[in-house]
Amino acid sequence: MQCSKCRRDAVIYQRYSGLHLCEQHFNRDFEAKAKRAIREHRWIESGDMVAVALSGGKDSSAVLFFLHQLLHERRDVRLMAITVDEGISGYRDPNQARAIADRIGVPWVTASFVEEYGVTLDEIVGRKGTRLSCSYCGVLRRALMNRIAREEGVTKFAYGFNLDDEAQSVLMNVLRGDPDRLTRPVQEVEGFVPRIKPFMYIPEREVALYAFLHVKGIDLAGCPYAVGALRGDVRGILDDYTYRHPATKYSLVNLGETLRNPGKHTGDGLRVCERCGEPCGKTCRVCQVLDEVRKGTSTIPD
């Protein structure tokens, strides 16, 4: 099939736009969307130190490459990568993430669950089972990332979250009946490094293609503990529905953005936990997770 904009061979078909795109026009379209998201949200400003949460997978590797292409000629913005080792045997050696950062030419630092919390995710799963593994991991990983970012002087934290991830999160919060997460406004909180998501309006398959075209050494392995997680069920439901209604994921992401609009919803916001010093909501999920792991209880929602 030929590109809709030229006569070169197409590398992708966008069902939502009806366009076939060659590699050159795909790259232009992809990067224009990411740049527009950054511009509309005013995510990157002069003087920023931007860190990418680099796992070594396709999404984080793609956002690191994109931001390096966007920022490497600017002297007023710096870029780095941070990798967290959760302690999952046989899954994503941090050295693979380091190799990706080195090839792109970006400074890299790492941290681990065992050094920070004295326990690996394998040990947590051994004690608690796999049902809540993603919830435990997500809470602890985000807190550790945030602490390392503060220590490194990071002002913006870039995640590789794509359109599919964002839509799934909105639908998950609906299915959980969690109004706090749906309506919590985006706001600055002391100790919390603001997150940016350049790919939040770009489908996962396009992020994957962009990564494969530009980054070598990507780890394609899936987390062994993700099987049976709520996100996996929601992914299947949403993908099936979106096949028949291509604009669904965009609609969900726009809904989430609207509900978090601080001009319309005040929400309860965040605070700083007096116990661990990390930003949190009404209940500190970091302290809650660590207490449950140590005491053998389980109250955190999956």
PDB file of C-alpha atoms in Angstrom:
ATOM      1  CA  MET A   1       0.000   0.000   0.000  1.00  0.00           C
ATOM      2  CA  GLN A   2       1.288   3.483  -0.844  1.00  0.00           C
ATOM      3  CA  CYS A   3       1.518   6.426   1.516  1.00  0.00           C
ATOM      4  CA  SER A   4      -1.511   8.726   1.373  1.00  0.00           C
ATOM      5  CA  LYS A   5       0.813  11.743   1.170  1.00  0.00           C
ATOM      6  CA  CYS A   6       3.421  10.473  -1.319  1.00  0.00           C
ATOM      7  CA  ARG A   7       4.218   7.428  -3.439  1.00  0.00           C
ATOM      8  CA  ARG A   8       6.480   5.659  -0.969  1.00  0.00           C
ATOM      9  CA  ASP A   9       5.471   2.380   0.671  1.00  0.00           C
ATOM     10  CA  ALA A  10       3.343   2.825   3.775  1.00  0.00           C
ATOM     11  CA  VAL A  11       4.561   1.451   7.124  1.00  0.00           C
ATOM     12  CA  ILE A  12       1.294   1.955   9.024  1.00  0.00           C
ATOM     13  CA  TYR A  13      -2.431   2.463   8.548  1.00  0.00           C
ATOM     14  CA  GLN A  14      -4.251   4.775  10.972  1.00  0.00           C
ATOM     15  CA  ARG A  15      -7.840   3.576  11.261  1.00  0.00           C
ATOM     16  CA  TYR A  16      -8.932   6.716  13.103  1.00  0.00           C
ATOM     17  CA  SER A  17      -7.579   9.031  10.357  1.00  0.00           C
ATOM     18  CA  GLY A  18      -7.962   6.753   7.342  1.00  0.00           C
ATOM     19  CA  LEU A  19      -4.360   7.486   6.311  1.00  0.00           C
ATOM     20  CA  HIS A  20      -1.614   5.162   5.128  1.00  0.00           C
ATOM     21  CA  LEU A  21       1.761   6.672   6.072  1.00  0.00           C
ATOM     22  CA  CYS A  22       5.311   5.968   4.929  1.00  0.00           C
ATOM     23  CA  GLU A  23       8.149   6.095   7.456  1.00  0.00           C
ATOM     24  CA  GLN A  24       8.932   9.751   6.754  1.00  0.00           C
ATOM     25  CA  HIS A  25       5.351  10.977   7.052  1.00  0.00           C
ATOM     26  CA  PHE A  26       4.690   8.707  10.030  1.00  0.00           C
ATOM     27  CA  ASN A  27       7.624  10.264  11.902  1.00  0.00           C
ATOM     28  CA  ARG A  28       6.396  13.766  11.071  1.00  0.00           C
ATOM     29  CA  ASP A  29       2.860  12.965  12.191  1.00  0.00           C
ATOM     30  CA  PHE A  30       4.025  11.235  15.380  1.00  0.00           C
ATOM     31  CA  GLU A  31       6.429  13.972  16.461  1.00  0.00           C
ATOM     32  CA  ALA A  32       3.944  16.716  15.646  1.00  0.00           C
ATOM     33  CA  LYS A  33       1.411  15.132  18.023  1.00  0.00           C
ATOM     34  CA  ALA A  34       3.968  14.825  20.826  1.00  0.00           C
ATOM     35  CA  LYS A  35       5.185  18.391  20.332  1.00  0.00           C
ATOM     36  CA  ARG A  36       1.606  19.662  20.349  1.00  0.00           C
ATOM     37  CA  ALA A  37       0.900  17.909  23.662  1.00  0.00           C
ATOM     38  CA  ILE A  38       4.009  19.476  25.208  1.00  0.00           C
ATOM     39  CA  ARG A  39       3.112  22.903  23.841  1.00  0.00           C
ATOM     40  CA  GLU A  40      -0.554  22.798  24.895  1.00  0.00           C
ATOM     41  CA  HIS A  41       0.255  21.698  28.453  1.00  0.00           C
ATOM     42  CA  ARG A  42       3.362  23.932  28.702  1.00  0.00           C
ATOM     43  CA  TRP A  43       5.234  20.907  29.993  1.00  0.00           C
ATOM     44  CA  ILE A  44       8.806  21.990  29.213  1.00  0.00           C
ATOM     45  CA  GLU A  45      10.216  25.424  30.004  1.00  0.00           C
ATOM     46  CA  SER A  46      13.593  27.105  29.987  1.00  0.00           C
ATOM     47  CA  GLY A  47      15.680  25.965  32.961  1.00  0.00           C
ATOM     48  CA  ASP A  48      14.024  22.557  33.269  1.00  0.00           C
ATOM     49  CA  MET A  49      15.861  19.361  34.111  1.00  0.00           C
ATOM     50  CA  VAL A  50      13.755  16.652  32.474  1.00  0.00           C
ATOM     51  CA  ALA A  51      14.130  13.019  33.563  1.00  0.00           C
ATOM     52  CA  VAL A  52      12.683  10.058  31.686  1.00  0.00           C
ATOM     53  CA  ALA A  53      11.447   7.043  33.665  1.00  0.00           C
ATOM     54  CA  LEU A  54      13.411   4.519  31.592  1.00  0.00           C
ATOM     55  CA  SER A  55      12.467   0.862  31.973  1.00  0.00           C
ATOM     56  CA  GLY A  56      14.095  -0.261  28.739  1.00  0.00           C
ATOM     57  CA  GLY A  57      10.747  -1.107  27.158  1.00  0.00           C
ATOM     58  CA  LYS A  58       9.338   0.395  23.969  1.00  0.00           C
ATOM     59  CA  ASP A  59       7.374   3.302  25.481  1.00  0.00           C
ATOM     60  CA  SER A  60      10.034   4.729  27.765  1.00  0.00           C
ATOM     61  CA  SER A  61      12.790   4.170  25.192  1.00  0.00           C
ATOM     62  CA  ALA A  62      10.729   5.969  22.553  1.00  0.00           C
ATOM     63  CA  VAL A  63      10.056   8.983  24.778  1.00  0.00           C
ATOM     64  CA  LEU A  64      13.752   9.207  25.695  1.00  0.00           C
ATOM     65  CA  PHE A  65      14.737   9.187  22.020  1.00  0.00           C
ATOM     66  CA  PHE A  66      12.050  11.749  21.110  1.00  0.00           C
ATOM     67  CA  LEU A  67      12.968  14.151  23.919  1.00  0.00           C
ATOM     68  CA  HIS A  68      16.665  13.876  23.083  1.00  0.00           C
ATOM     69  CA  GLN A  69      15.881  14.764  19.452  1.00  0.00           C
ATOM     70  CA  LEU A  70      13.748  17.670  20.643  1.00  0.00           C
ATOM     71  CA  LEU A  71      16.060  19.054  23.322  1.00  0.00           C
ATOM     72  CA  HIS A  72      19.664  18.133  22.524  1.00  0.00           C
ATOM     73  CA  GLU A  73      20.432  21.467  20.857  1.00  0.00           C
ATOM     74  CA  ARG A  74      18.926  23.505  23.688  1.00  0.00           C
ATOM     75  CA  ARG A  75      21.338  24.730  26.344  1.00  0.00           C
ATOM     76  CA  ASP A  76      18.565  25.876  28.661  1.00  0.00           C
ATOM     77  CA  VAL A  77      17.002  22.400  29.169  1.00  0.00           C
ATOM     78  CA  ARG A  78      18.790  19.249  30.375  1.00  0.00           C
ATOM     79  CA  LEU A  79      17.732  15.621  29.945  1.00  0.00           C
ATOM     80  CA  MET A  80      18.530  12.458  31.899  1.00  0.00           C
ATOM     81  CA  ALA A  81      17.134   8.956  32.503  1.00  0.00           C
ATOM     82  CA  ILE A  82      16.237   7.160  35.752  1.00  0.00           C
ATOM     83  CA  THR A  83      15.738   3.399  36.034  1.00  0.00           C
ATOM     84  CA  VAL A  84      14.278   1.513  39.007  1.00  0.00           C
ATOM     85  CA  ASP A  85      15.113  -2.161  39.584  1.00  0.00           C
ATOM     86  CA  GLU A  86      12.022  -3.658  41.217  1.00  0.00           C
ATOM     87  CA  GLY A  87      13.743  -6.967  41.894  1.00  0.00           C
ATOM     88  CA  ILE A  88      11.982  -9.312  39.455  1.00  0.00           C
ATOM     89  CA  SER A  89      14.132 -12.317  38.651  1.00  0.00           C
ATOM     90  CA  GLY A  90      14.848 -12.665  34.919  1.00  0.00           C
ATOM     91  CA  TYR A  91      12.966  -9.492  33.975  1.00  0.00           C
ATOM     92  CA  ARG A  92      14.551  -6.358  32.541  1.00  0.00           C
ATOM     93  CA  ASP A  93      18.181  -6.111  33.547  1.00  0.00           C
ATOM     94  CA  PRO A  94      18.836  -2.407  34.377  1.00  0.00           C
ATOM     95  CA  ASN A  95      21.984  -2.633  32.271  1.00  0.00           C
ATOM     96  CA  GLN A  96      19.777  -2.861  29.161  1.00  0.00           C
ATOM     97  CA  ALA A  97      18.211   0.478  30.047  1.00  0.00           C
ATOM     98  CA  ARG A  98      21.660   1.901  30.688  1.00  0.00           C
ATOM     99  CA  ALA A  99      22.827   0.722  27.242  1.00  0.00           C
ATOM    100  CA  ILE A 100      19.867   2.486  25.609  1.00  0.00           C
ATOM    101  CA  ALA A 101      20.603   5.724  27.481  1.00  0.00           C
ATOM    102  CA  ASP A 102      24.300   5.473  26.551  1.00  0.00           C
ATOM    103  CA  ARG A 103      23.529   4.945  22.860  1.00  0.00           C
ATOM    104  CA  ILE A 104      21.193   7.939  22.807  1.00  0.00           C
ATOM    105  CA  GLY A 105      23.736   9.968  24.758  1.00  0.00           C
ATOM    106  CA  VAL A 106      21.787  10.747  27.938  1.00  0.00           C
ATOM    107  CA  PRO A 107      23.045  10.613  31.574  1.00  0.00           C
ATOM    108  CA  TRP A 108      21.572   7.674  33.523  1.00  0.00           C
ATOM    109  CA  VAL A 109      21.078   6.780  37.192  1.00  0.00           C
ATOM    110  CA  THR A 110      19.427   3.808  38.883  1.00  0.00           C
ATOM    111  CA  ALA A 111      17.885   2.762  42.196  1.00  0.00           C
ATOM    112  CA  SER A 112      16.341  -0.447  43.527  1.00  0.00           C
ATOM    113  CA  PHE A 113      13.552  -1.689  45.785  1.00  0.00           C
ATOM    114  CA  VAL A 114      15.962  -3.748  47.857  1.00  0.00           C
ATOM    115  CA  GLU A 115      18.202  -0.750  48.594  1.00  0.00           C
ATOM    116  CA  GLU A 116      15.314   1.600  49.323  1.00  0.00           C
ATOM    117  CA  TYR A 117      12.759  -0.671  51.012  1.00  0.00           C
ATOM    118  CA  GLY A 118      14.796  -3.731  51.991  1.00  0.00           C
ATOM    119  CA  VAL A 119      12.570  -6.022  49.933  1.00  0.00           C
ATOM    120  CA  THR A 120      12.276  -7.067  46.280  1.00  0.00           C
ATOM    121  CA  LEU A 121       9.034  -7.390  44.348  1.00  0.00           C
ATOM    122  CA  ASP A 122       9.703 -11.135  44.119  1.00  0.00           C
ATOM    123  CA  GLU A 123       9.716 -11.256  47.927  1.00  0.00           C
ATOM    124  CA  ILE A 124       6.550  -9.144  48.131  1.00  0.00           C
ATOM    125  CA  VAL A 125       4.766 -11.495  45.732  1.00  0.00           C
ATOM    126  CA  GLY A 126       6.079 -14.468  47.703  1.00  0.00           C
ATOM    127  CA  ARG A 127       4.406 -13.085  50.818  1.00  0.00           C
ATOM    128  CA  LYS A 128       1.278 -11.524  49.323  1.00  0.00           C
ATOM    129  CA  GLY A 129       0.594 -13.429  46.098  1.00  0.00           C
ATOM    130  CA  THR A 130       0.187 -11.991  42.598  1.00  0.00           C
ATOM    131  CA  ARG A 131      -3.324 -10.494  42.873  1.00  0.00           C
ATOM    132  CA  LEU A 132      -2.127  -7.067  44.054  1.00  0.00           C
ATOM    133  CA  SER A 133       1.410  -7.201  42.667  1.00  0.00           C
ATOM    134  CA  CYS A 134       0.823  -4.353  40.166  1.00  0.00           C
ATOM    135  CA  SER A 135      -0.708  -2.140  42.859  1.00  0.00           C
ATOM    136  CA  TYR A 136       2.166  -2.707  45.281  1.00  0.00           C
ATOM    137  CA  CYS A 137       4.795  -2.281  42.580  1.00  0.00           C
ATOM    138  CA  GLY A 138       3.236   0.879  41.141  1.00  0.00           C
ATOM    139  CA  VAL A 139       3.005   2.632  44.498  1.00  0.00           C
ATOM    140  CA  LEU A 140       6.562   1.820  45.562  1.00  0.00           C
ATOM    141  CA  ARG A 141       8.086   2.436  42.130  1.00  0.00           C
ATOM    142  CA  ARG A 142       6.523   5.885  41.728  1.00  0.00           C
ATOM    143  CA  ALA A 143       7.624   6.937  45.219  1.00  0.00           C
ATOM    144  CA  LEU A 144      11.209   5.796  44.621  1.00  0.00           C
ATOM    145  CA  MET A 145      11.305   7.480  41.213  1.00  0.00           C
ATOM    146  CA  ASN A 146      10.071  10.709  42.779  1.00  0.00           C
ATOM    147  CA  ARG A 147      12.718  10.640  45.519  1.00  0.00           C
ATOM    148  CA  ILE A 148      15.578  10.003  43.104  1.00  0.00           C
ATOM    149  CA  ALA A 149      14.275  12.745  40.811  1.00  0.00           C
ATOM    150  CA  ARG A 150      14.252  15.251  43.686  1.00  0.00           C
ATOM    151  CA  GLU A 151      17.801  14.314  44.629  1.00  0.00           C
ATOM    152  CA  GLU A 152      18.948  14.807  41.028  1.00  0.00           C
ATOM    153  CA  GLY A 153      17.347  18.256  40.787  1.00  0.00           C
ATOM    154  CA  VAL A 154      14.730  17.115  38.272  1.00  0.00           C
ATOM    155  CA  THR A 155      11.938  19.597  37.574  1.00  0.00           C
ATOM    156  CA  LYS A 156       9.839  17.483  35.167  1.00  0.00           C
ATOM    157  CA  PHE A 157       9.443  13.697  35.045  1.00  0.00           C
ATOM    158  CA  ALA A 158       8.613  12.288  31.603  1.00  0.00           C
ATOM    159  CA  TYR A 159       6.765   8.987  31.354  1.00  0.00           C
ATOM    160  CA  GLY A 160       6.123   6.950  28.221  1.00  0.00           C
ATOM    161  CA  PHE A 161       2.391   6.653  28.906  1.00  0.00           C
ATOM    162  CA  ASN A 162       0.521   6.425  25.610  1.00  0.00           C
ATOM    163  CA  LEU A 163      -3.105   6.893  24.560  1.00  0.00           C
ATOM    164  CA  ASP A 164      -3.964   3.277  25.408  1.00  0.00           C
ATOM    165  CA  ASP A 165      -2.455   3.587  28.908  1.00  0.00           C
ATOM    166  CA  GLU A 166      -4.329   6.809  29.643  1.00  0.00           C
ATOM    167  CA  ALA A 167      -7.655   5.497  28.349  1.00  0.00           C
ATOM    168  CA  GLN A 168      -7.249   2.286  30.354  1.00  0.00           C
ATOM    169  CA  SER A 169      -6.539   4.277  33.530  1.00  0.00           C
ATOM    170  CA  VAL A 170      -9.693   6.364  33.113  1.00  0.00           C
ATOM    171  CA  LEU A 171     -11.844   3.275  32.510  1.00  0.00           C
ATOM    172  CA  MET A 172     -10.220   1.429  35.443  1.00  0.00           C
ATOM    173  CA  ASN A 173     -11.092   4.293  37.781  1.00  0.00           C
ATOM    174  CA  VAL A 174     -14.663   4.229  36.485  1.00  0.00           C
ATOM    175  CA  LEU A 175     -14.934   0.477  37.044  1.00  0.00           C
ATOM    176  CA  ARG A 176     -13.477   0.854  40.543  1.00  0.00           C
ATOM    177  CA  GLY A 177     -15.910   3.660  41.291  1.00  0.00           C
ATOM    178  CA  ASP A 178     -13.002   5.886  42.325  1.00  0.00           C
ATOM    179  CA  PRO A 179     -14.147   9.542  42.025  1.00  0.00           C
ATOM    180  CA  ASP A 180     -11.048  10.888  43.809  1.00  0.00           C
ATOM    181  CA  ARG A 181      -8.691   9.720  41.079  1.00  0.00           C
ATOM    182  CA  LEU A 182     -11.060  10.750  38.321  1.00  0.00           C
ATOM    183  CA  THR A 183     -11.450  14.311  39.588  1.00  0.00           C
ATOM    184  CA  ARG A 184      -8.146  14.991  41.383  1.00  0.00           C
ATOM    185  CA  PRO A 185      -6.811  18.176  39.767  1.00  0.00           C
ATOM    186  CA  VAL A 186      -3.312  18.469  38.361  1.00  0.00           C
ATOM    187  CA  GLN A 187      -1.495  20.740  40.774  1.00  0.00           C
ATOM    188  CA  GLU A 188       1.944  21.507  42.155  1.00  0.00           C
ATOM    189  CA  VAL A 189       2.676  19.889  45.517  1.00  0.00           C
ATOM    190  CA  GLU A 190       5.806  20.338  47.578  1.00  0.00           C
ATOM    191  CA  GLY A 191       8.105  17.365  47.125  1.00  0.00           C
ATOM    192  CA  PHE A 192       6.266  16.005  44.097  1.00  0.00           C
ATOM    193  CA  VAL A 193       8.098  16.246  40.770  1.00  0.00           C
ATOM    194  CA  PRO A 194       5.498  17.115  38.082  1.00  0.00           C
ATOM    195  CA  ARG A 195       4.924  14.413  35.455  1.00  0.00           C
ATOM    196  CA  ILE A 196       4.671  14.993  31.749  1.00  0.00           C
ATOM    197  CA  LYS A 197       3.309  12.573  29.147  1.00  0.00           C
ATOM    198  CA  PRO A 198       4.320  13.580  25.604  1.00  0.00           C
ATOM    199  CA  PHE A 199       2.693  10.462  24.086  1.00  0.00           C
ATOM    200  CA  MET A 200      -0.650  10.625  25.875  1.00  0.00           C
ATOM    201  CA  TYR A 201      -2.542  11.281  22.606  1.00  0.00           C
ATOM    202  CA  ILE A 202      -0.634   8.701  20.539  1.00  0.00           C
ATOM    203  CA  PRO A 203      -1.825   5.057  20.229  1.00  0.00           C
ATOM    204  CA  GLU A 204       0.376   2.324  21.650  1.00  0.00           C
ATOM    205  CA  ARG A 205       0.971   0.653  18.272  1.00  0.00           C
ATOM    206  CA  GLU A 206       2.355   3.931  16.896  1.00  0.00           C
ATOM    207  CA  VAL A 207       4.651   4.383  19.896  1.00  0.00           C
ATOM    208  CA  ALA A 208       5.881   0.817  19.361  1.00  0.00           C
ATOM    209  CA  LEU A 209       6.587   1.477  15.684  1.00  0.00           C
ATOM    210  CA  TYR A 210       8.422   4.718  16.498  1.00  0.00           C
ATOM    211  CA  ALA A 211      10.562   2.868  19.040  1.00  0.00           C
ATOM    212  CA  PHE A 212      11.399   0.032  16.623  1.00  0.00           C
ATOM    213  CA  LEU A 213      12.384   2.547  13.940  1.00  0.00           C
ATOM    214  CA  HIS A 214      14.750   4.521  16.163  1.00  0.00           C
ATOM    215  CA  VAL A 215      15.941   2.585  19.223  1.00  0.00           C
ATOM    216  CA  LYS A 216      18.043  -0.584  19.378  1.00  0.00           C
ATOM    217  CA  GLY A 217      18.080  -3.049  22.274  1.00  0.00           C
ATOM    218  CA  ILE A 218      14.481  -2.599  23.435  1.00  0.00           C
ATOM    219  CA  ASP A 219      13.277  -5.177  25.961  1.00  0.00           C
ATOM    220  CA  LEU A 220       9.999  -6.676  24.742  1.00  0.00           C
ATOM    221  CA  ALA A 221       9.401  -9.010  27.686  1.00  0.00           C
ATOM    222  CA  GLY A 222       6.218  -8.504  29.669  1.00  0.00           C
ATOM    223  CA  CYS A 223       6.174  -8.441  33.460  1.00  0.00           C
ATOM    224  CA  PRO A 224       5.525 -11.982  34.761  1.00  0.00           C
ATOM    225  CA  TYR A 225       3.270 -10.609  37.500  1.00  0.00           C
ATOM    226  CA  ALA A 226       0.949  -8.628  35.218  1.00  0.00           C
ATOM    227  CA  VAL A 227      -1.135 -11.707  34.356  1.00  0.00           C
ATOM    228  CA  GLY A 228      -4.610 -11.378  35.849  1.00  0.00           C
ATOM    229  CA  ALA A 229      -4.252  -7.683  36.739  1.00  0.00           C
ATOM    230  CA  LEU A 230      -7.299  -5.448  36.241  1.00  0.00           C
ATOM    231  CA  ARG A 231      -5.450  -3.425  33.587  1.00  0.00           C
ATOM    232  CA  GLY A 232      -5.111  -6.537  31.428  1.00  0.00           C
ATOM    233  CA  ASP A 233      -8.872  -7.136  31.532  1.00  0.00           C
ATOM    234  CA  VAL A 234      -9.593  -3.487  30.755  1.00  0.00           C
ATOM    235  CA  ARG A 235      -7.117  -3.535  27.878  1.00  0.00           C
ATOM    236  CA  GLY A 236      -8.985  -6.427  26.251  1.00  0.00           C
ATOM    237  CA  ILE A 237     -12.398  -4.813  26.713  1.00  0.00           C
ATOM    238  CA  LEU A 238     -11.222  -1.463  25.415  1.00  0.00           C
ATOM    239  CA  ASP A 239      -9.316  -2.834  22.409  1.00  0.00           C
ATOM    240  CA  ASP A 240     -12.335  -4.874  21.335  1.00  0.00           C
ATOM    241  CA  TYR A 241     -14.702  -1.911  21.641  1.00  0.00           C
ATOM    242  CA  THR A 242     -12.270   0.490  19.956  1.00  0.00           C
ATOM    243  CA  TYR A 243     -11.989  -1.781  16.946  1.00  0.00           C
ATOM    244  CA  ARG A 244     -15.642  -1.008  16.228  1.00  0.00           C
ATOM    245  CA  HIS A 245     -15.497   2.600  17.489  1.00  0.00           C
ATOM    246  CA  PRO A 246     -12.005   3.995  16.675  1.00  0.00           C
ATOM    247  CA  ALA A 247     -12.380   7.275  18.609  1.00  0.00           C
ATOM    248  CA  THR A 248     -13.168   5.607  21.957  1.00  0.00           C
ATOM    249  CA  LYS A 249      -9.711   5.913  23.526  1.00  0.00           C
ATOM    250  CA  TYR A 250      -9.454   9.579  22.587  1.00  0.00           C
ATOM    251  CA  SER A 251     -12.881  10.169  24.132  1.00  0.00           C
ATOM    252  CA  LEU A 252     -11.847   8.532  27.407  1.00  0.00           C
ATOM    253  CA  VAL A 253      -8.600  10.509  27.614  1.00  0.00           C
ATOM    254  CA  ASN A 254     -10.473  13.752  26.931  1.00  0.00           C
ATOM    255  CA  LEU A 255     -12.981  12.807  29.639  1.00  0.00           C
ATOM    256  CA  GLY A 256     -10.178  12.267  32.122  1.00  0.00           C
ATOM    257  CA  GLU A 257      -8.624  15.622  31.214  1.00  0.00           C
ATOM    258  CA  THR A 258     -11.959  17.397  31.617  1.00  0.00           C
ATOM    259  CA  LEU A 259     -12.662  15.845  35.022  1.00  0.00           C
ATOM    260  CA  ARG A 260      -9.216  16.838  36.285  1.00  0.00           C
ATOM    261  CA  ASN A 261      -9.600  20.415  35.097  1.00  0.00           C
ATOM    262  CA  PRO A 262      -8.898  22.492  38.237  1.00  0.00           C
ATOM    263  CA  GLY A 263     -11.240  25.191  36.946  1.00  0.00           C
ATOM    264  CA  LYS A 264     -14.194  22.829  37.230  1.00  0.00           C
ATOM    265  CA  HIS A 265     -13.258  20.414  40.011  1.00  0.00           C
ATOM    266  CA  THR A 266     -11.387  21.218  43.214  1.00  0.00           C
ATOM    267  CA  GLY A 267     -10.882  17.638  44.423  1.00  0.00           C
ATOM    268  CA  ASP A 268      -9.018  16.872  47.631  1.00  0.00           C
ATOM    269  CA  GLY A 269      -5.564  17.322  46.107  1.00  0.00           C
ATOM    270  CA  LEU A 270      -2.369  15.959  47.581  1.00  0.00           C
ATOM    271  CA  ARG A 271      -0.399  16.480  50.763  1.00  0.00           C
ATOM    272  CA  VAL A 272       3.002  15.485  52.108  1.00  0.00           C
ATOM    273  CA  CYS A 273       3.004  12.395  54.343  1.00  0.00           C
ATOM    274  CA  GLU A 274       4.366  13.214  57.807  1.00  0.00           C
ATOM    275  CA  ARG A 275       5.726   9.695  58.135  1.00  0.00           C
ATOM    276  CA  CYS A 276       7.673   9.067  54.896  1.00  0.00           C
ATOM    277  CA  GLY A 277       7.814  12.563  53.454  1.00  0.00           C
ATOM    278  CA  GLU A 278       6.316  11.627  50.076  1.00  0.00           C
ATOM    279  CA  PRO A 279       3.344  13.356  48.414  1.00  0.00           C
ATOM    280  CA  CYS A 280       0.082  11.430  48.906  1.00  0.00           C
ATOM    281  CA  GLY A 281      -3.710  11.683  49.019  1.00  0.00           C
ATOM    282  CA  LYS A 282      -5.890  11.200  52.099  1.00  0.00           C
ATOM    283  CA  THR A 283      -4.027   7.954  52.820  1.00  0.00           C
ATOM    284  CA  CYS A 284      -0.334   7.451  52.090  1.00  0.00           C
ATOM    285  CA  ARG A 285      -0.260   4.449  49.777  1.00  0.00           C
ATOM    286  CA  VAL A 286       3.517   4.049  50.140  1.00  0.00           C
ATOM    287  CA  CYS A 287       3.276   3.605  53.911  1.00  0.00           C
ATOM    288  CA  GLN A 288       0.142   1.494  53.485  1.00  0.00           C
ATOM    289  CA  VAL A 289       1.852  -0.892  51.054  1.00  0.00           C
ATOM    290  CA  LEU A 290       4.975  -1.268  53.202  1.00  0.00           C
ATOM    291  CA  ASP A 291       2.869  -1.874  56.335  1.00  0.00           C
ATOM    292  CA  GLU A 292       0.804  -4.510  54.561  1.00  0.00           C
ATOM    293  CA  VAL A 293       3.885  -6.277  53.213  1.00  0.00           C
ATOM    294  CA  ARG A 294       5.452  -6.379  56.673  1.00  0.00           C
ATOM    295  CA  LYS A 295       2.305  -7.232  58.644  1.00  0.00           C
ATOM    296  CA  GLY A 296       0.664  -9.605  56.180  1.00  0.00           C
ATOM    297  CA  THR A 297      -2.558  -7.607  55.779  1.00  0.00           C
ATOM    298  CA  SER A 298      -4.189  -6.468  52.530  1.00  0.00           C
ATOM    299  CA  THR A 299      -6.484  -3.457  52.176  1.00  0.00           C
ATOM    300  CA  ILE A 300      -5.124  -1.796  49.036  1.00  0.00           C
ATOM    301  CA  PRO A 301      -7.491  -2.019  46.020  1.00  0.00           C
ATOM    302  CA  ASP A 302      -6.334  -3.948  42.957  1.00  0.00           C
TER     303      ASP A 302
END
